[in-house]
Amino acid sequence: MALKTLTTFLSPLSLPHHFTNSTPKFLKTYTNPTLIVCKSTLSPETQFESDGAGAAAPTRGDRFLELQKAKEAAKVVLRDSKKKRKKKDKVLKVNTAVASCYGCGAPLQTSESDAPGYVDPDTYELKKKHHQFKTVLCGRCRLLSHGHMITAVGGNGGYAGGKQFVSADELREKLSHLRRERALIVKLVDIVDFNGSFLARIRDLAGANPIILVVTKVDLLPKGTDFNCVGDWVVEATTKKKLNVLSVHLTSSKSLAGIVGVASEIQKEKKGRDVYILGSANVGKSAFINALLKKMGERDPAAAMAQKYKPIQSAVPGTTLGPIQIDAFLGGGKLYDTPGVHLHHRQAAVVHAEDLPALAPQSRLRGQSFAVISETETNNEFKSHGLNGFTIFWGGLVRIDLLKVLPETCLTFYGPKSLQVYMVPTDKADEFYQKELGVTLTPPIGKQKAEGWKGLDRERLLEIKFEDTERPASDVAISGLGWISVEPVRRSIRNSDINLESTSGELHLAVHVPKPVEVFVRNPMPVGKAGAEWYQYRELTETELEVRPKWYF
């Protein structure tokens, strides 16, 4: 670029004082040429090309304006792409800004007195003024704590009134964010209803997050049960589910057995993550959390403080209606009690709310056995047919028709003591059921409820094969109730000198239950003293030993 000598015309005001006088003069000043370099902020590939020469060429101002326009356009594109990415990857976190009842997790409200989360307006304003919403218990929880049976979830006994009636799908939706979060899942399973409460589609909720499996209510198993056998049985059943299970724990929230082991495992595997207690409705999550806080509180002051405002316990499925945040750890992460996942195939979905306590065992299970003959029986008719042609009712909820069994076959019922077991000839079963439903066959309890009962309209035909008469052939598990142990040959006869007709074969049963209730056929659970005698541990390969979760009690 050619440089020219610059002639600068200066006004008197721009010169030093000794250069000025009353008559202004124009001075001609000569300076050395200075090279001015303008660096572009664009890369060489994006430099603007000349659009012409001479007067048609774009000026530096035009180029500067075009550069600014390009930058602004790039910012708009970048901003839009970020918005789309955020919308795509958005994770629904638990909203802790909404004031909720600490007992059930329902949002607090003052408009519907018969709906969950209701608080007296004066109490609400007082707690709001003093920032004490974390200490508020809603009216429904107060009734539940005094033994009232009030369900607020659709399909579980019906809830009288309330515009905030919660559906099972809505509760499941509140847990949908878990599969996109980095969390530790503590999954609870009821040992009395192992198959019905297992949550077969747990991956839809938990995603790829690790799972600690906690088996609750083991104190209800029959006296003399060997927990080594039960622990191995649970691990075998869990391994078939192909879940990311870290460990299995047999626990009792009532006696606190096994709770310390769960607390240690949570502290070990938490690693700063939030911990979510997950399980089906009425599996005992709130009772487990209370027991967990009690044991953790012995060493952790945060857990000790959290015991003051802990979730409500109740026999009503759907006691917890929203995630409840519990500050139980001094380090990072929170503990969350979650709404129970309501499963339509459990008995609780068809029984009236007032009859729900009848489904919950309150003491140790004692099997009720049914077999027609004994070693001293002389009735030839019974000896030749055994239980064939008989029907057994388990309360008003289950009917079993014995179509083809051995003369020595025995059925043992494990479940709530409030459900009585009756046996009648099959040709008189329909008449007996209609007459005794609501009276001796309960639930439903009372003739008035029996009139609205839909009946046992689901039938499942079972063909149970057996190859060994020294052990039960299988368990028939009724979702939400308990199980029936099917022995091809009764134990007392196995120990006698009576010659058996066959040591292998097939048993045929017809099981009738209310329509949504599921029936499971599984490997027999080794309970009682006899369970330890016939249970066989499977030989494992080295690979199986490495991936197989350990169990603790």
Coordinates of C-alpha atoms in Angstrom, one line a residue:
M1 CA 0.0 0.0 0.0
A2 CA 1.4 3.3 -1.0
L3 CA 1.9 5.7 1.9
K4 CA 1.7 9.5 1.5
T5 CA 3.0 12.3 3.6
L6 CA 0.1 13.6 5.7
T7 CA -0.5 17.3 6.0
T8 CA -2.3 18.1 9.2
F9 CA -4.2 21.3 9.7
L10 CA -4.3 22.1 13.4
S11 CA -6.5 24.7 15.1
P12 CA -4.9 27.0 17.6
L13 CA -6.7 25.3 20.4
S14 CA -4.8 22.0 19.7
L15 CA -1.3 23.6 19.9
P16 CA 0.8 24.4 22.9
H17 CA 0.5 27.9 24.3
H18 CA 3.8 29.2 22.9
F19 CA 2.8 28.4 19.4
T20 CA -0.3 30.7 19.5
N21 CA -0.7 34.4 18.9
S22 CA -3.4 36.7 18.1
T23 CA -3.2 35.9 14.4
P24 CA -3.9 32.3 13.7
K25 CA -1.5 30.6 11.3
F26 CA -1.7 27.4 9.4
L27 CA 1.3 25.2 10.0
K28 CA 2.5 22.4 7.8
T29 CA 3.9 19.4 9.7
Y30 CA 5.8 16.5 8.2
T31 CA 5.8 13.1 10.0
N32 CA 7.2 9.7 9.2
P33 CA 4.6 7.3 7.6
T34 CA 3.0 4.8 10.1
L35 CA 1.8 1.4 9.0
I36 CA -1.7 0.6 10.3
V37 CA -2.7 -3.1 10.3
C38 CA -6.3 -4.1 10.8
K39 CA -6.6 -7.7 12.0
S40 CA -9.8 -9.5 11.2
T41 CA -11.5 -11.7 13.9
L42 CA -12.5 -14.2 11.2
S43 CA -10.4 -17.1 10.1
P44 CA -8.9 -16.9 6.6
E45 CA -11.6 -19.3 5.3
T46 CA -14.3 -16.9 6.3
Q47 CA -12.7 -13.6 5.1
F48 CA -15.0 -11.6 2.9
E49 CA -14.0 -11.5 -0.7
S50 CA -13.9 -8.3 -2.6
D51 CA -17.2 -7.6 -4.5
G52 CA -15.7 -5.1 -6.8
A53 CA -13.1 -2.5 -7.4
G54 CA -12.9 1.3 -7.1
A55 CA -16.2 2.9 -6.1
A56 CA -18.1 -0.4 -6.3
A57 CA -15.9 -2.1 -3.7
P58 CA -17.5 -2.6 -0.2
T59 CA -16.1 -0.2 2.4
R60 CA -14.6 -1.3 5.7
G61 CA -17.9 -0.2 7.3
D62 CA -19.9 -2.4 5.1
R63 CA -17.7 -5.3 5.8
F64 CA -17.9 -4.6 9.6
L65 CA -21.7 -4.6 9.4
E66 CA -21.8 -7.8 7.5
L67 CA -19.5 -9.4 10.1
Q68 CA -21.7 -8.3 12.9
K69 CA -24.8 -9.7 11.2
A70 CA -23.1 -13.0 10.7
K71 CA -22.2 -13.2 14.4
E72 CA -25.7 -12.4 15.5
A73 CA -27.1 -15.0 13.1
A74 CA -24.7 -17.6 14.6
K75 CA -25.8 -16.7 18.1
V76 CA -29.4 -17.2 17.2
V77 CA -28.7 -20.6 15.7
L78 CA -26.6 -21.7 18.7
R79 CA -29.3 -20.5 21.1
D80 CA -32.0 -22.4 19.3
S81 CA -29.9 -25.6 19.3
K82 CA -29.3 -25.3 23.0
K83 CA -33.0 -24.9 23.7
K84 CA -33.8 -28.1 21.7
R85 CA -31.1 -30.0 23.5
K86 CA -32.3 -28.9 26.9
K87 CA -35.9 -29.8 26.0
K88 CA -34.8 -33.2 24.8
D89 CA -32.6 -34.0 27.8
K90 CA -34.9 -32.4 30.4
V91 CA -35.1 -34.5 33.6
L92 CA -38.2 -34.2 35.8
K93 CA -36.8 -33.7 39.3
V94 CA -38.8 -34.0 42.5
N95 CA -40.3 -30.6 43.1
T96 CA -39.4 -29.7 46.6
A97 CA -40.7 -26.2 46.2
V98 CA -44.3 -27.3 46.5
A99 CA -45.4 -27.7 50.2
S100 CA -46.4 -31.3 50.9
C101 CA -47.6 -33.3 53.8
Y102 CA -44.7 -35.1 55.4
G103 CA -46.8 -38.1 56.1
C104 CA -48.0 -39.0 52.6
G105 CA -46.3 -36.5 50.2
A106 CA -49.6 -35.0 48.9
P107 CA -49.5 -31.3 48.0
L108 CA -51.0 -29.2 50.8
Q109 CA -54.4 -27.6 50.0
T110 CA -57.2 -25.8 51.9
S111 CA -60.1 -26.2 49.5
E112 CA -61.2 -29.9 49.6
S113 CA -61.6 -31.1 53.1
D114 CA -62.2 -34.8 52.0
A115 CA -59.2 -34.9 49.7
P116 CA -55.6 -35.8 50.4
G117 CA -53.4 -32.9 51.6
Y118 CA -56.1 -30.9 53.2
V119 CA -55.1 -28.5 56.0
D120 CA -57.2 -26.1 58.0
P121 CA -56.8 -22.6 56.4
D122 CA -55.7 -21.0 59.7
T123 CA -53.1 -23.7 60.3
Y124 CA -51.9 -23.3 56.7
E125 CA -51.4 -19.6 57.1
L126 CA -49.7 -20.0 60.5
K127 CA -47.2 -22.6 59.1
K128 CA -46.6 -20.4 56.0
K129 CA -45.9 -17.4 58.1
H130 CA -43.3 -19.2 60.2
H131 CA -41.9 -21.3 57.2
Q132 CA -42.9 -24.6 58.9
F133 CA -44.5 -26.5 56.0
K134 CA -42.2 -29.5 56.7
T135 CA -44.0 -30.1 60.0
V136 CA -47.5 -30.2 58.5
L137 CA -49.6 -33.4 58.6
C138 CA -52.7 -33.4 56.4
G139 CA -56.2 -34.4 57.7
R140 CA -56.2 -37.8 55.9
C141 CA -52.9 -38.8 57.4
R142 CA -54.2 -37.9 60.9
L143 CA -57.1 -40.3 60.3
L144 CA -54.8 -43.0 59.0
S145 CA -52.6 -42.7 62.0
H146 CA -55.7 -43.4 64.2
G147 CA -56.6 -46.6 62.3
H148 CA -59.1 -45.3 59.8
M149 CA -59.0 -47.0 56.4
I150 CA -59.1 -44.2 53.8
T151 CA -57.8 -45.0 50.3
A152 CA -57.2 -42.3 47.8
V153 CA -56.2 -44.4 44.9
G154 CA -58.5 -45.6 42.1
G155 CA -59.3 -49.3 42.0
N156 CA -58.6 -49.9 45.7
G157 CA -61.9 -50.0 47.6
G158 CA -63.2 -46.7 46.4
Y159 CA -62.6 -43.3 48.0
A160 CA -65.7 -41.4 49.2
G161 CA -65.6 -37.9 47.6
G162 CA -62.6 -35.8 46.9
K163 CA -61.8 -34.1 43.6
Q164 CA -58.1 -34.9 44.1
F165 CA -58.7 -38.6 43.6
V166 CA -55.4 -40.1 42.5
S167 CA -55.2 -42.8 39.8
A168 CA -52.6 -45.6 39.9
D169 CA -51.2 -44.3 36.5
E170 CA -50.6 -40.9 38.0
L171 CA -48.6 -42.3 40.9
R172 CA -46.5 -44.4 38.4
E173 CA -45.9 -41.2 36.3
K174 CA -44.5 -39.5 39.4
L175 CA -41.7 -42.1 39.4
S176 CA -40.9 -42.0 35.6
H177 CA -38.0 -39.5 36.1
L178 CA -36.0 -42.2 38.0
R179 CA -34.8 -44.0 34.8
R180 CA -33.1 -40.8 33.7
E181 CA -31.5 -39.9 37.0
R182 CA -28.3 -41.1 38.6
A183 CA -29.7 -42.8 41.7
L184 CA -29.5 -45.8 44.0
I185 CA -32.7 -47.9 44.1
V186 CA -33.7 -49.8 47.2
K187 CA -36.4 -52.2 45.9
L188 CA -38.7 -53.8 48.5
V189 CA -40.5 -57.2 48.1
D190 CA -43.0 -58.8 50.5
I191 CA -41.9 -62.3 51.3
V192 CA -45.5 -63.4 51.8
D193 CA -46.4 -62.1 48.4
F194 CA -43.1 -62.5 46.7
N195 CA -44.3 -62.9 43.1
G196 CA -47.2 -60.4 43.3
S197 CA -45.1 -57.6 44.8
F198 CA -41.9 -58.1 42.8
L199 CA -42.6 -55.4 40.1
A200 CA -41.7 -57.4 37.0
R201 CA -41.2 -54.2 34.9
I202 CA -38.9 -52.5 37.4
R203 CA -36.6 -51.5 34.6
D204 CA -39.3 -49.2 33.2
L205 CA -38.9 -47.2 36.5
A206 CA -35.3 -47.7 37.6
G207 CA -33.6 -47.7 34.2
A208 CA -30.0 -48.9 34.5
N209 CA -29.5 -47.7 38.1
P210 CA -28.1 -50.3 40.6
I211 CA -30.6 -52.0 42.9
I212 CA -30.4 -53.2 46.5
L213 CA -33.2 -55.8 46.9
V214 CA -34.8 -55.8 50.4
V215 CA -37.1 -58.7 51.3
T216 CA -39.5 -57.5 54.0
K217 CA -41.7 -59.3 56.7
V218 CA -39.4 -62.4 57.0
D219 CA -40.5 -62.5 60.7
L220 CA -43.9 -63.8 59.4
L221 CA -42.4 -67.0 58.0
P222 CA -43.3 -70.2 59.8
K223 CA -41.4 -71.2 63.0
G224 CA -38.3 -73.2 62.4
T225 CA -37.6 -71.7 58.9
D226 CA -33.9 -71.9 57.8
F227 CA -33.1 -68.5 56.4
N228 CA -30.1 -69.9 54.6
C229 CA -32.5 -71.9 52.5
V230 CA -34.8 -68.9 52.0
G231 CA -32.0 -66.6 51.1
D232 CA -30.7 -69.0 48.5
W233 CA -34.3 -69.4 47.2
V234 CA -34.8 -65.6 46.8
V235 CA -31.4 -65.2 45.0
E236 CA -32.3 -68.0 42.6
A237 CA -35.7 -66.4 41.8
T238 CA -34.1 -62.9 41.5
T239 CA -31.3 -64.1 39.2
K240 CA -33.9 -65.3 36.7
K241 CA -35.2 -61.7 36.4
K242 CA -31.8 -60.5 35.1
L243 CA -31.7 -57.3 37.0
N244 CA -28.7 -55.2 38.1
V245 CA -29.0 -56.4 41.8
L246 CA -26.0 -55.5 44.0
S247 CA -27.2 -57.5 47.0
V248 CA -30.2 -59.2 48.7
H249 CA -31.2 -58.5 52.3
L250 CA -33.8 -60.4 54.4
T251 CA -35.3 -58.0 56.8
S252 CA -38.0 -57.3 59.3
S253 CA -39.1 -53.8 60.0
K254 CA -40.8 -55.0 63.2
S255 CA -37.9 -56.7 64.8
L256 CA -35.3 -54.6 62.9
A257 CA -33.6 -57.8 61.8
G258 CA -31.3 -57.2 58.8
I259 CA -31.8 -53.4 58.8
V260 CA -28.2 -52.6 59.9
G261 CA -26.9 -54.5 56.8
V262 CA -29.1 -52.5 54.5
A263 CA -28.0 -49.2 56.1
S264 CA -24.3 -50.3 55.6
E265 CA -24.9 -51.2 52.0
I266 CA -26.6 -47.9 51.2
Q267 CA -23.7 -45.9 52.7
K268 CA -21.3 -48.0 50.7
E269 CA -23.0 -47.8 47.4
K270 CA -24.6 -44.3 47.6
K271 CA -21.6 -42.4 46.4
G272 CA -23.3 -39.0 46.6
R273 CA -26.5 -40.2 44.8
D274 CA -30.1 -39.8 45.9
V275 CA -31.6 -43.0 47.4
Y276 CA -35.1 -44.0 46.4
I277 CA -37.2 -46.6 48.3
L278 CA -39.2 -48.3 45.6
G279 CA -41.9 -51.0 45.8
S280 CA -45.4 -52.0 45.1
A281 CA -48.3 -50.6 47.2
N282 CA -48.5 -51.8 50.8
V283 CA -45.2 -53.7 50.6
G284 CA -44.0 -51.9 53.8
K285 CA -41.9 -49.0 52.4
S286 CA -42.9 -46.5 55.2
A287 CA -42.3 -49.1 57.9
F288 CA -38.9 -49.9 56.4
I289 CA -37.9 -46.3 56.3
N290 CA -38.9 -45.8 59.9
A291 CA -36.8 -48.8 60.9
L292 CA -33.9 -47.6 58.7
L293 CA -33.9 -44.1 60.2
K294 CA -34.0 -45.7 63.7
K295 CA -30.8 -47.7 63.1
M296 CA -29.0 -45.0 61.1
G297 CA -29.9 -42.4 63.8
E298 CA -27.7 -44.3 66.3
R299 CA -24.7 -43.0 64.5
D300 CA -25.9 -40.3 62.1
P301 CA -27.4 -37.1 63.7
A302 CA -29.1 -36.2 60.4
A303 CA -31.1 -39.5 60.4
A304 CA -31.9 -39.0 64.1
M305 CA -33.4 -35.6 63.3
A306 CA -35.3 -37.0 60.4
Q307 CA -37.2 -39.4 62.7
K308 CA -39.3 -36.6 64.1
Y309 CA -41.2 -36.2 60.9
K310 CA -41.4 -39.6 59.2
P311 CA -43.9 -41.1 56.7
I312 CA -47.2 -42.4 57.9
Q313 CA -47.7 -46.2 58.1
S314 CA -51.0 -47.8 57.2
A315 CA -52.5 -51.0 55.8
V316 CA -54.2 -49.0 53.1
P317 CA -52.5 -49.3 49.7
G318 CA -51.7 -45.8 48.5
T319 CA -50.9 -44.3 51.8
T320 CA -48.0 -42.4 50.2
L321 CA -49.2 -40.2 47.4
G322 CA -46.1 -38.3 46.4
P323 CA -42.3 -38.4 46.8
I324 CA -41.3 -37.5 50.3
Q325 CA -37.8 -36.1 50.7
I326 CA -36.0 -37.1 53.9
D327 CA -32.7 -35.4 54.9
A328 CA -31.2 -38.6 56.3
F329 CA -27.5 -38.3 55.2
L330 CA -24.8 -35.9 56.4
G331 CA -23.0 -36.3 53.1
G332 CA -24.4 -35.7 49.6
G333 CA -27.7 -37.2 48.4
K334 CA -31.2 -37.4 49.8
L335 CA -33.5 -40.3 50.9
Y336 CA -36.9 -40.5 49.2
D337 CA -40.0 -42.4 50.1
T338 CA -42.0 -42.9 46.9
P339 CA -45.7 -43.7 46.2
G340 CA -46.3 -47.4 46.0
V341 CA -46.7 -48.9 42.5
H342 CA -50.3 -50.1 42.3
L343 CA -50.6 -53.5 40.6
H344 CA -54.1 -54.3 39.3
H345 CA -53.4 -58.0 39.6
R346 CA -53.3 -58.1 43.4
Q347 CA -56.2 -58.9 45.7
A348 CA -56.1 -55.4 47.2
A349 CA -57.3 -54.0 43.9
V350 CA -60.7 -55.8 44.3
V351 CA -61.3 -55.8 48.0
H352 CA -63.2 -53.0 49.7
A353 CA -61.1 -50.6 51.7
E354 CA -62.7 -51.7 55.0
D355 CA -61.7 -55.3 54.3
L356 CA -58.1 -54.6 53.5
P357 CA -56.7 -55.4 57.0
A358 CA -57.9 -59.0 56.5
L359 CA -55.3 -59.4 53.7
A360 CA -52.4 -58.4 55.9
P361 CA -50.9 -61.1 58.2
Q362 CA -50.3 -59.8 61.7
S363 CA -48.5 -62.8 63.2
R364 CA -46.3 -65.7 62.2
L365 CA -47.8 -67.8 59.4
R366 CA -49.1 -71.3 60.2
G367 CA -49.9 -73.5 57.3
Q368 CA -53.4 -75.0 57.1
S369 CA -53.1 -78.5 55.5
F370 CA -55.9 -80.4 53.7
A371 CA -55.6 -84.1 52.9
V372 CA -58.4 -86.7 53.1
I373 CA -56.6 -89.8 54.2
S374 CA -54.1 -90.8 56.9
E375 CA -52.2 -93.9 57.8
T376 CA -55.1 -95.3 59.8
E377 CA -57.9 -94.4 57.4
T378 CA -60.1 -97.3 56.4
N379 CA -62.7 -95.6 54.2
N380 CA -62.1 -97.3 50.8
E381 CA -63.9 -94.5 48.9
F382 CA -61.5 -91.9 50.3
K383 CA -58.5 -94.2 49.8
S384 CA -59.3 -94.7 46.1
H385 CA -60.1 -91.1 45.3
G386 CA -58.3 -88.9 47.9
L387 CA -59.0 -85.2 47.2
N388 CA -60.4 -85.8 43.7
G389 CA -63.8 -84.4 43.3
F390 CA -63.4 -81.9 46.1
T391 CA -63.3 -78.1 46.1
I392 CA -61.4 -76.0 48.7
F393 CA -62.4 -72.3 49.4
W394 CA -59.8 -69.9 50.8
G395 CA -62.1 -67.3 52.2
G396 CA -64.3 -65.7 49.6
L397 CA -61.3 -64.9 47.4
V398 CA -60.0 -68.3 46.1
R399 CA -61.6 -71.5 44.9
I400 CA -59.5 -74.6 44.0
D401 CA -61.1 -77.6 42.2
L402 CA -59.1 -80.8 42.6
L403 CA -59.5 -82.4 39.2
K404 CA -56.7 -85.1 39.2
V405 CA -54.5 -85.7 42.2
L406 CA -53.0 -88.7 44.0
P407 CA -54.8 -90.2 46.9
E408 CA -52.0 -89.0 49.2
T409 CA -51.8 -85.4 47.8
C410 CA -51.8 -82.6 50.4
L411 CA -52.4 -78.9 50.0
T412 CA -51.1 -76.4 52.6
F413 CA -52.3 -72.8 52.7
Y414 CA -50.0 -70.0 53.9
G415 CA -51.6 -66.6 54.3
P416 CA -53.6 -64.4 56.7
K417 CA -55.3 -66.2 59.6
S418 CA -58.5 -64.2 59.0
L419 CA -59.1 -66.2 55.8
Q420 CA -60.6 -69.5 56.7
V421 CA -60.3 -72.6 54.6
Y422 CA -63.3 -74.8 53.8
M423 CA -63.6 -78.0 51.8
V424 CA -66.8 -79.3 50.1
P425 CA -67.6 -81.7 47.3
T426 CA -67.3 -80.0 43.9
D427 CA -70.9 -80.7 42.9
K428 CA -72.1 -78.6 46.0
A429 CA -69.4 -75.9 45.7
D430 CA -71.5 -73.3 43.8
E431 CA -74.4 -73.6 46.3
F432 CA -72.1 -73.4 49.3
Y433 CA -70.3 -70.3 47.9
Q434 CA -73.6 -68.4 47.3
K435 CA -74.9 -69.2 50.7
E436 CA -71.8 -68.6 52.8
L437 CA -70.2 -65.6 50.9
G438 CA -69.9 -62.7 53.4
V439 CA -70.6 -64.9 56.4
T440 CA -68.1 -67.7 56.7
L441 CA -66.4 -67.1 53.3
T442 CA -64.8 -63.6 53.9
P443 CA -63.8 -61.2 52.5
P444 CA -66.1 -59.6 51.4
I445 CA -67.3 -59.1 55.0
G446 CA -71.0 -58.9 55.4
K447 CA -74.0 -59.8 53.1
Q448 CA -74.3 -56.2 51.9
K449 CA -70.8 -56.2 50.4
A450 CA -71.4 -59.7 49.1
E451 CA -74.3 -58.5 47.0
G452 CA -72.0 -56.2 45.1
W453 CA -69.2 -58.8 44.8
K454 CA -68.4 -59.7 41.2
G455 CA -67.4 -63.3 42.1
L456 CA -64.5 -65.6 41.1
D457 CA -64.8 -65.1 37.4
R458 CA -61.2 -66.0 36.4
E459 CA -60.3 -69.7 36.0
R460 CA -56.8 -71.0 35.5
L461 CA -56.2 -74.7 34.8
L462 CA -52.9 -75.9 36.2
E463 CA -51.0 -79.0 35.2
I464 CA -48.3 -79.5 37.8
K465 CA -45.6 -82.1 37.0
F466 CA -43.6 -83.8 39.7
E467 CA -40.7 -86.3 39.6
D468 CA -39.9 -86.5 43.3
T469 CA -42.4 -87.3 46.1
E470 CA -39.9 -86.4 48.8
R471 CA -40.5 -82.7 48.3
P472 CA -43.4 -80.4 47.3
A473 CA -44.1 -80.3 43.6
S474 CA -44.6 -76.5 43.5
D475 CA -46.2 -73.5 45.1
V476 CA -49.4 -71.9 43.7
A477 CA -49.0 -68.2 44.6
I478 CA -52.1 -65.9 44.7
S479 CA -51.1 -62.3 44.0
G480 CA -51.7 -60.1 47.0
L481 CA -52.7 -63.0 49.4
G482 CA -50.2 -65.8 50.0
W483 CA -49.4 -69.2 48.5
I484 CA -50.4 -72.9 48.5
S485 CA -47.8 -75.6 48.8
V486 CA -48.7 -78.6 46.7
E487 CA -47.3 -81.9 48.0
P488 CA -47.9 -84.9 45.7
V489 CA -47.5 -87.1 48.8
R490 CA -48.1 -85.9 52.3
R491 CA -45.0 -85.8 54.5
S492 CA -46.4 -88.1 57.2
I493 CA -47.1 -90.7 54.5
R494 CA -43.6 -90.3 53.0
N495 CA -42.1 -91.2 56.4
S496 CA -44.3 -94.3 56.7
D497 CA -44.1 -97.8 55.2
I498 CA -47.1 -97.3 52.9
N499 CA -46.4 -98.3 49.3
L500 CA -47.0 -95.4 46.9
E501 CA -48.7 -95.9 43.6
S502 CA -46.3 -93.7 41.7
T503 CA -43.2 -91.5 42.3
S504 CA -43.8 -89.2 39.4
G505 CA -46.7 -87.8 37.5
E506 CA -48.9 -84.9 37.0
L507 CA -51.5 -83.1 39.2
H508 CA -54.5 -81.1 37.7
L509 CA -56.1 -78.2 39.5
A510 CA -58.5 -75.5 38.5
V511 CA -58.0 -72.2 40.4
H512 CA -60.7 -69.6 40.5
V513 CA -60.0 -65.9 41.5
P514 CA -61.5 -62.5 40.9
K515 CA -60.8 -61.4 37.3
P516 CA -57.8 -59.1 37.6
V517 CA -55.9 -61.3 40.2
E518 CA -52.9 -63.3 38.9
V519 CA -52.0 -66.9 39.8
F520 CA -48.3 -67.9 39.7
V521 CA -46.8 -71.4 39.7
R522 CA -43.2 -71.3 41.1
N523 CA -40.6 -73.5 42.8
P524 CA -41.6 -74.3 46.4
M525 CA -40.4 -71.9 49.1
P526 CA -38.5 -73.9 51.8
V527 CA -40.4 -72.8 55.0
G528 CA -40.6 -74.5 58.4
K529 CA -38.4 -77.2 59.7
A530 CA -39.4 -79.5 56.8
G531 CA -38.2 -77.0 54.2
A532 CA -34.5 -77.3 55.3
E533 CA -34.8 -81.1 55.0
W534 CA -35.9 -81.3 51.4
Y535 CA -34.4 -78.1 50.0
Q536 CA -31.4 -78.7 47.6
Y537 CA -28.7 -76.1 46.8
R538 CA -27.8 -75.9 43.2
E539 CA -24.2 -76.3 42.2
L540 CA -22.9 -73.1 40.7
T541 CA -20.2 -72.5 38.1
E542 CA -17.3 -70.0 38.7
T543 CA -19.0 -67.5 36.3
E544 CA -22.3 -67.8 38.2
L545 CA -20.5 -67.2 41.5
E546 CA -19.0 -64.0 40.2
V547 CA -22.2 -62.4 39.0
R548 CA -24.6 -63.9 41.5
P549 CA -25.6 -61.3 44.2
K550 CA -24.8 -62.1 47.8
W551 CA -27.6 -62.3 50.4
Y552 CA -27.5 -61.1 54.0
F553 CA -29.6 -61.4 57.1

